[in-house]
Amino acid sequence: MDADELLQRVLDGGMIAPPPPLVAMLSGGRDSVCMLELAVRARGPEALTALHVNYGLRDESSEDERFCAGLCQRLGVRLEVERPRRPRGPGNLQAWARDTRYAAAARLAEAQGATIVTGHTADDQVETILYRLASSPSRRALLGMRPSDGRLARPLLGTTRAETTAYCEERGLDWRDDATNAQPTYARNRVRDGLIPELSRVHPAAAQNVLRTAALLRDEAELLDSLVDAEIGHGGESRGTITQERFAELHPSLRRLVLQRLADSAAGRPLPGAARFAEQVAGLRRTGTSMLDLGGGVRAVAERGVLRAERP
């Protein structure tokens, strides 16, 4: 696939079509550089704002920022740079960095009414699915990243890293390599450099089979989500609730999905593991008020025969 064919694929996907402006997340790596230049070709530089987050965690961080500034200047794209300060104490560094950059992108997008575009590729999708499957036993783990999710769009999710590399080379685009991506300290790196090559030795189409399975499951998830939609608010209660009687009648699989939806809505984000409490929630007494902690600062509340999830 040449550069023009990749551009046409992205255009055909419709995720960066006008009128919304675009906020392109730019790390300086090949995938984000490819996505930025594709967006410029598709929409023109005036429709874009690039966002680079300099965490200051590596000796090369300042060089990465300078590279992104030079690239945006050549392309005529406005660049916004965030320089967050790492919080003190223990914690998941990668999770903090991810949350920080997405929060920054969301602020920019909200102010402009823009769509956020990332350079996530099919390779990232495989890594995400396998990592989540190993670390978080849930249906969501197998679904992977959505091509679009609210304001967020991933136009390259069907494109391989080899194809983004070829695009950059054909278009004469430089990029920055993050040396920490080769360090086995991080689990995602071990998935990329260890697990996926081993799976490819089991079957040469292993990665493609993971992607095909995830695509099928996402299609089926639309049906399951519609079943959950039909149950929440069952019996004339307000949205975000279900009668305890109806909840107890549901098939155990649907009961888990309903509880997960209630918990996610209460948390304002996915709340891993809430579904495992479905049987305990079904057993809450139906008189007075009873509660059960679902984790993540969310609890199930049964009150006068109606079940809901809430943050205390």
Short mmCIF file of C-alpha atoms in Angstrom, two decimals:
data_model
loop_
_atom_site.label_atom_id
_atom_site.label_comp_id
_atom_site.label_asym_id
_atom_site.label_seq_id
_atom_site.Cartn_x
_atom_site.Cartn_y
_atom_site.Cartn_z
CA MET A 1 0.00 0.00 0.00
CA ASP A 2 1.44 3.35 -1.01
CA ALA A 3 0.93 6.71 0.72
CA ASP A 4 -1.97 7.80 -1.47
CA GLU A 5 -3.79 4.51 -0.91
CA LEU A 6 -3.45 4.90 2.84
CA LEU A 7 -4.80 8.43 2.62
CA GLN A 8 -7.79 7.15 0.65
CA ARG A 9 -8.40 4.43 3.25
CA VAL A 10 -8.50 7.05 5.99
CA LEU A 11 -10.80 9.29 3.94
CA ASP A 12 -13.12 6.37 3.20
CA GLY A 13 -13.33 5.66 6.94
CA GLY A 14 -15.01 9.04 7.45
CA MET A 15 -13.64 9.58 10.95
CA ILE A 16 -11.83 12.83 10.14
CA ALA A 17 -14.43 14.25 7.78
CA PRO A 18 -15.48 17.90 8.23
CA PRO A 19 -16.91 19.94 9.79
CA PRO A 20 -15.36 19.28 13.24
CA PRO A 21 -11.78 20.51 13.66
CA LEU A 22 -9.21 17.93 14.76
CA VAL A 23 -6.94 17.59 17.77
CA ALA A 24 -4.12 15.24 16.79
CA MET A 25 -2.21 13.57 19.63
CA LEU A 26 1.46 13.75 18.66
CA SER A 27 4.15 11.84 20.53
CA GLY A 28 6.69 12.11 17.73
CA GLY A 29 6.62 8.36 17.03
CA ARG A 30 6.04 7.07 13.52
CA ASP A 31 2.34 6.29 14.00
CA SER A 32 1.40 9.72 15.34
CA VAL A 33 3.58 11.46 12.71
CA CYS A 34 1.83 9.44 10.00
CA MET A 35 -1.60 10.32 11.40
CA LEU A 36 -0.77 14.03 11.64
CA GLU A 37 0.42 14.29 8.06
CA LEU A 38 -2.56 12.29 6.78
CA ALA A 39 -4.88 14.68 8.63
CA VAL A 40 -3.11 17.68 7.11
CA ARG A 41 -3.48 16.21 3.63
CA ALA A 42 -7.13 15.38 4.26
CA ARG A 43 -8.28 18.59 5.96
CA GLY A 44 -5.56 21.21 5.63
CA PRO A 45 -3.36 22.52 8.48
CA GLU A 46 -5.90 25.15 9.55
CA ALA A 47 -8.31 22.43 10.68
CA LEU A 48 -5.77 20.89 13.08
CA THR A 49 -4.27 21.43 16.48
CA ALA A 50 -1.49 19.02 17.48
CA LEU A 51 -1.03 18.10 21.13
CA HIS A 52 2.32 16.97 22.52
CA VAL A 53 2.70 16.01 26.18
CA ASN A 54 6.22 16.32 27.57
CA TYR A 55 6.30 14.33 30.80
CA GLY A 56 9.98 15.07 31.37
CA LEU A 57 10.58 11.46 32.33
CA ARG A 58 13.38 10.68 29.86
CA ASP A 59 16.59 12.42 28.90
CA GLU A 60 15.22 12.64 25.36
CA SER A 61 11.95 14.34 26.34
CA SER A 62 13.11 17.83 25.38
CA GLU A 63 14.39 16.55 22.03
CA ASP A 64 11.00 14.90 21.40
CA GLU A 65 9.26 18.22 22.07
CA ARG A 66 11.63 20.12 19.76
CA PHE A 67 11.09 17.53 17.05
CA CYS A 68 7.29 17.90 17.30
CA ALA A 69 7.58 21.67 17.21
CA GLY A 70 9.72 21.54 14.07
CA LEU A 71 7.37 19.07 12.38
CA CYS A 72 4.32 21.20 13.11
CA GLN A 73 6.08 24.32 11.89
CA ARG A 74 6.89 22.61 8.57
CA LEU A 75 3.32 21.37 8.20
CA GLY A 76 1.78 24.70 9.27
CA VAL A 77 -0.05 23.12 12.20
CA ARG A 78 -0.68 24.83 15.53
CA LEU A 79 1.02 22.96 18.38
CA GLU A 80 -0.05 22.85 22.02
CA VAL A 81 2.44 21.44 24.54
CA GLU A 82 1.57 20.19 28.01
CA ARG A 83 4.30 19.72 30.63
CA PRO A 84 2.65 17.96 33.56
CA ARG A 85 4.50 17.25 36.78
CA ARG A 86 4.66 13.65 37.87
CA PRO A 87 2.82 13.10 41.17
CA ARG A 88 4.87 12.07 44.16
CA GLY A 89 4.65 8.62 45.67
CA PRO A 90 3.94 5.17 44.24
CA GLY A 91 1.52 4.57 41.41
CA ASN A 92 1.17 3.29 37.89
CA LEU A 93 3.32 5.65 35.84
CA GLN A 94 1.96 4.58 32.47
CA ALA A 95 -1.65 4.93 33.68
CA TRP A 96 -0.91 8.44 34.97
CA ALA A 97 0.70 9.43 31.67
CA ARG A 98 -2.23 8.03 29.66
CA ASP A 99 -4.84 9.75 31.82
CA THR A 100 -2.90 13.02 31.65
CA ARG A 101 -2.64 13.15 27.87
CA TYR A 102 -6.24 12.15 27.28
CA ALA A 103 -7.44 14.76 29.78
CA ALA A 104 -5.38 17.41 27.99
CA ALA A 105 -6.78 16.33 24.62
CA ALA A 106 -10.32 16.36 25.99
CA ARG A 107 -9.90 19.95 27.22
CA LEU A 108 -8.69 21.11 23.82
CA ALA A 109 -11.41 19.20 21.98
CA GLU A 110 -14.14 20.52 24.25
CA ALA A 111 -13.03 24.12 23.74
CA GLN A 112 -12.99 23.73 19.96
CA GLY A 113 -15.83 21.26 19.42
CA ALA A 114 -13.15 19.03 17.89
CA THR A 115 -12.56 15.35 17.22
CA ILE A 116 -9.49 13.82 18.88
CA VAL A 117 -7.43 11.63 16.55
CA THR A 118 -4.75 9.18 17.63
CA GLY A 119 -2.22 7.08 15.75
CA HIS A 120 -3.26 3.73 17.24
CA THR A 121 -2.64 0.92 14.75
CA ALA A 122 -3.69 -2.69 14.32
CA ASP A 123 -0.49 -3.70 16.15
CA ASP A 124 -1.58 -1.59 19.15
CA GLN A 125 -4.98 -3.27 19.01
CA VAL A 126 -3.48 -6.77 19.23
CA GLU A 127 -1.23 -5.71 22.12
CA THR A 128 -4.17 -4.12 23.95
CA ILE A 129 -6.42 -7.16 23.62
CA LEU A 130 -3.76 -9.62 24.77
CA TYR A 131 -2.67 -7.40 27.66
CA ARG A 132 -6.24 -6.88 28.86
CA LEU A 133 -7.05 -10.56 28.49
CA ALA A 134 -4.12 -11.43 30.74
CA SER A 135 -4.72 -8.71 33.32
CA SER A 136 -8.48 -8.10 33.39
CA PRO A 137 -10.86 -11.07 33.00
CA SER A 138 -13.91 -9.52 31.36
CA ARG A 139 -15.78 -9.33 28.07
CA ARG A 140 -14.40 -5.83 27.55
CA ALA A 141 -10.87 -7.24 27.38
CA LEU A 142 -11.69 -9.08 24.16
CA LEU A 143 -13.34 -6.12 22.44
CA GLY A 144 -10.19 -4.04 22.17
CA MET A 145 -10.22 -0.34 21.33
CA ARG A 146 -13.18 1.07 19.43
CA PRO A 147 -12.44 2.80 16.12
CA SER A 148 -14.46 5.74 17.43
CA ASP A 149 -15.63 6.49 20.94
CA GLY A 150 -17.40 9.79 21.51
CA ARG A 151 -15.01 12.56 20.47
CA LEU A 152 -12.15 10.08 20.09
CA ALA A 153 -11.28 8.61 16.67
CA ARG A 154 -8.62 6.05 15.73
CA PRO A 155 -8.46 6.21 11.92
CA LEU A 156 -5.40 3.93 11.68
CA LEU A 157 -6.77 1.08 13.77
CA GLY A 158 -7.00 -1.10 10.66
CA THR A 159 -3.48 -0.15 9.55
CA THR A 160 -0.33 -2.00 10.58
CA ARG A 161 2.80 -0.44 12.01
CA ALA A 162 4.67 -1.65 8.94
CA GLU A 163 2.27 0.39 6.80
CA THR A 164 2.70 3.57 8.87
CA THR A 165 6.46 3.09 8.66
CA ALA A 166 6.28 2.71 4.88
CA TYR A 167 4.08 5.82 4.67
CA CYS A 168 6.57 7.93 6.61
CA GLU A 169 9.46 6.66 4.52
CA GLU A 170 7.65 7.35 1.24
CA ARG A 171 6.66 10.85 2.37
CA GLY A 172 10.14 11.66 3.70
CA LEU A 173 8.92 12.02 7.29
CA ASP A 174 11.27 11.52 10.23
CA TRP A 175 10.09 10.27 13.59
CA ARG A 176 11.36 9.71 17.11
CA ASP A 177 11.89 6.28 18.67
CA ASP A 178 11.16 5.88 22.39
CA ALA A 179 13.88 3.65 23.81
CA THR A 180 11.66 2.66 26.76
CA ASN A 181 9.43 0.76 24.32
CA ALA A 182 12.17 -1.87 24.13
CA GLN A 183 12.56 -2.24 27.90
CA PRO A 184 11.06 -5.42 29.39
CA THR A 185 10.20 -3.49 32.57
CA TYR A 186 6.75 -2.70 31.19
CA ALA A 187 4.19 -5.45 30.64
CA ARG A 188 3.02 -4.01 27.31
CA ASN A 189 6.58 -4.28 26.00
CA ARG A 190 6.75 -7.94 27.02
CA VAL A 191 3.50 -8.58 25.18
CA ARG A 192 4.84 -6.85 22.06
CA ASP A 193 8.33 -8.31 22.02
CA GLY A 194 7.73 -11.69 23.66
CA LEU A 195 4.16 -12.95 23.57
CA ILE A 196 3.13 -11.86 20.06
CA PRO A 197 6.21 -13.35 18.34
CA GLU A 198 5.63 -16.62 20.21
CA LEU A 199 1.98 -16.70 19.11
CA SER A 200 3.11 -16.11 15.53
CA ARG A 201 5.27 -19.22 15.84
CA VAL A 202 2.16 -21.16 16.87
CA HIS A 203 0.31 -19.81 13.82
CA PRO A 204 1.55 -17.21 11.34
CA ALA A 205 -1.88 -15.51 11.26
CA ALA A 206 -2.17 -15.27 15.05
CA ALA A 207 -2.30 -11.48 15.18
CA GLN A 208 -4.82 -11.27 12.34
CA ASN A 209 -6.97 -13.89 14.06
CA VAL A 210 -6.98 -11.84 17.26
CA LEU A 211 -8.17 -8.82 15.27
CA ARG A 212 -10.87 -10.78 13.43
CA THR A 213 -12.17 -12.26 16.68
CA ALA A 214 -12.32 -8.83 18.31
CA ALA A 215 -14.21 -7.40 15.33
CA LEU A 216 -16.79 -10.20 15.52
CA LEU A 217 -17.21 -9.70 19.26
CA ARG A 218 -17.67 -5.94 18.84
CA ASP A 219 -20.49 -6.65 16.39
CA GLU A 220 -22.10 -9.04 18.86
CA ALA A 221 -21.58 -6.52 21.66
CA GLU A 222 -23.98 -4.15 19.90
CA LEU A 223 -26.73 -6.75 20.31
CA LEU A 224 -25.83 -7.38 23.94
CA ASP A 225 -25.79 -3.65 24.65
CA SER A 226 -29.29 -3.32 23.20
CA LEU A 227 -30.50 -6.06 25.56
CA VAL A 228 -28.99 -4.19 28.50
CA ASP A 229 -30.59 -0.95 27.30
CA ALA A 230 -33.98 -2.67 27.30
CA GLU A 231 -33.59 -3.82 30.90
CA ILE A 232 -32.29 -0.70 32.60
CA GLY A 233 -35.32 1.33 33.57
CA HIS A 234 -37.48 -1.84 33.40
CA GLY A 235 -40.90 -1.54 34.98
CA GLY A 236 -41.25 2.20 34.53
CA GLU A 237 -38.45 3.14 36.90
CA SER A 238 -36.10 5.99 36.01
CA ARG A 239 -33.12 5.39 33.75
CA GLY A 240 -30.15 3.98 35.60
CA THR A 241 -32.25 1.65 37.73
CA ILE A 242 -33.91 -1.75 37.53
CA THR A 243 -36.39 -3.40 39.85
CA GLN A 244 -34.86 -6.04 42.09
CA GLU A 245 -37.50 -8.50 41.00
CA ARG A 246 -36.59 -8.10 37.34
CA PHE A 247 -32.86 -8.16 38.09
CA ALA A 248 -33.24 -11.51 39.85
CA GLU A 249 -35.21 -12.93 36.91
CA LEU A 250 -32.51 -12.19 34.34
CA HIS A 251 -30.26 -14.85 32.89
CA PRO A 252 -26.99 -14.78 34.90
CA SER A 253 -25.03 -13.49 31.88
CA LEU A 254 -27.43 -10.62 31.29
CA ARG A 255 -27.53 -9.91 35.01
CA ARG A 256 -23.76 -9.41 35.00
CA LEU A 257 -23.95 -7.10 31.98
CA VAL A 258 -26.70 -5.00 33.57
CA LEU A 259 -24.78 -4.61 36.81
CA GLN A 260 -21.63 -3.70 34.92
CA ARG A 261 -23.50 -1.01 33.01
CA LEU A 262 -24.99 0.44 36.21
CA ALA A 263 -21.56 0.47 37.87
CA ASP A 264 -19.82 2.03 34.86
CA SER A 265 -22.45 4.76 34.65
CA ALA A 266 -22.14 5.55 38.35
CA ALA A 267 -18.33 5.66 38.15
CA GLY A 268 -18.31 7.73 34.97
CA ARG A 269 -15.77 5.30 33.50
CA PRO A 270 -15.35 1.54 33.01
CA LEU A 271 -15.23 -0.14 36.43
CA PRO A 272 -13.45 -3.47 35.95
CA GLY A 273 -14.76 -6.39 37.98
CA ALA A 274 -18.12 -5.00 39.07
CA ALA A 275 -20.00 -7.75 37.21
CA ARG A 276 -18.62 -10.45 39.49
CA PHE A 277 -20.89 -9.20 42.30
CA ALA A 278 -24.08 -9.84 40.31
CA GLU A 279 -25.22 -12.85 42.33
CA GLN A 280 -24.61 -11.07 45.63
CA VAL A 281 -26.51 -8.02 44.39
CA ALA A 282 -29.41 -10.23 43.32
CA GLY A 283 -29.56 -11.51 46.89
CA LEU A 284 -29.91 -8.08 48.54
CA ARG A 285 -33.06 -7.86 50.62
CA ARG A 286 -36.08 -6.23 49.03
CA THR A 287 -37.34 -4.35 52.05
CA GLY A 288 -35.77 -1.23 53.46
CA THR A 289 -32.36 -0.26 52.14
CA SER A 290 -29.33 -2.50 51.60
CA MET A 291 -25.99 -1.87 49.96
CA LEU A 292 -23.00 -3.73 48.53
CA ASP A 293 -19.58 -2.29 47.68
CA LEU A 294 -18.68 -2.89 44.01
CA GLY A 295 -15.18 -1.44 44.25
CA GLY A 296 -13.76 1.73 42.74
CA GLY A 297 -15.82 3.95 45.04
CA VAL A 298 -19.14 2.61 43.72
CA ARG A 299 -21.84 0.69 45.57
CA ALA A 300 -25.04 -1.09 44.63
CA VAL A 301 -28.07 0.22 46.52
CA ALA A 302 -31.34 -1.66 46.83
CA GLU A 303 -34.12 0.58 48.12
CA ARG A 304 -37.84 -0.15 48.16
CA GLY A 305 -37.44 -2.87 45.58
CA VAL A 306 -35.39 -0.78 43.13
CA LEU A 307 -31.71 -1.34 42.38
CA ARG A 308 -29.22 1.34 41.38
CA ALA A 309 -25.48 2.02 41.56
CA GLU A 310 -24.03 5.19 43.01
CA ARG A 311 -20.96 6.89 44.36
CA PRO A 312 -21.35 7.55 48.10
#
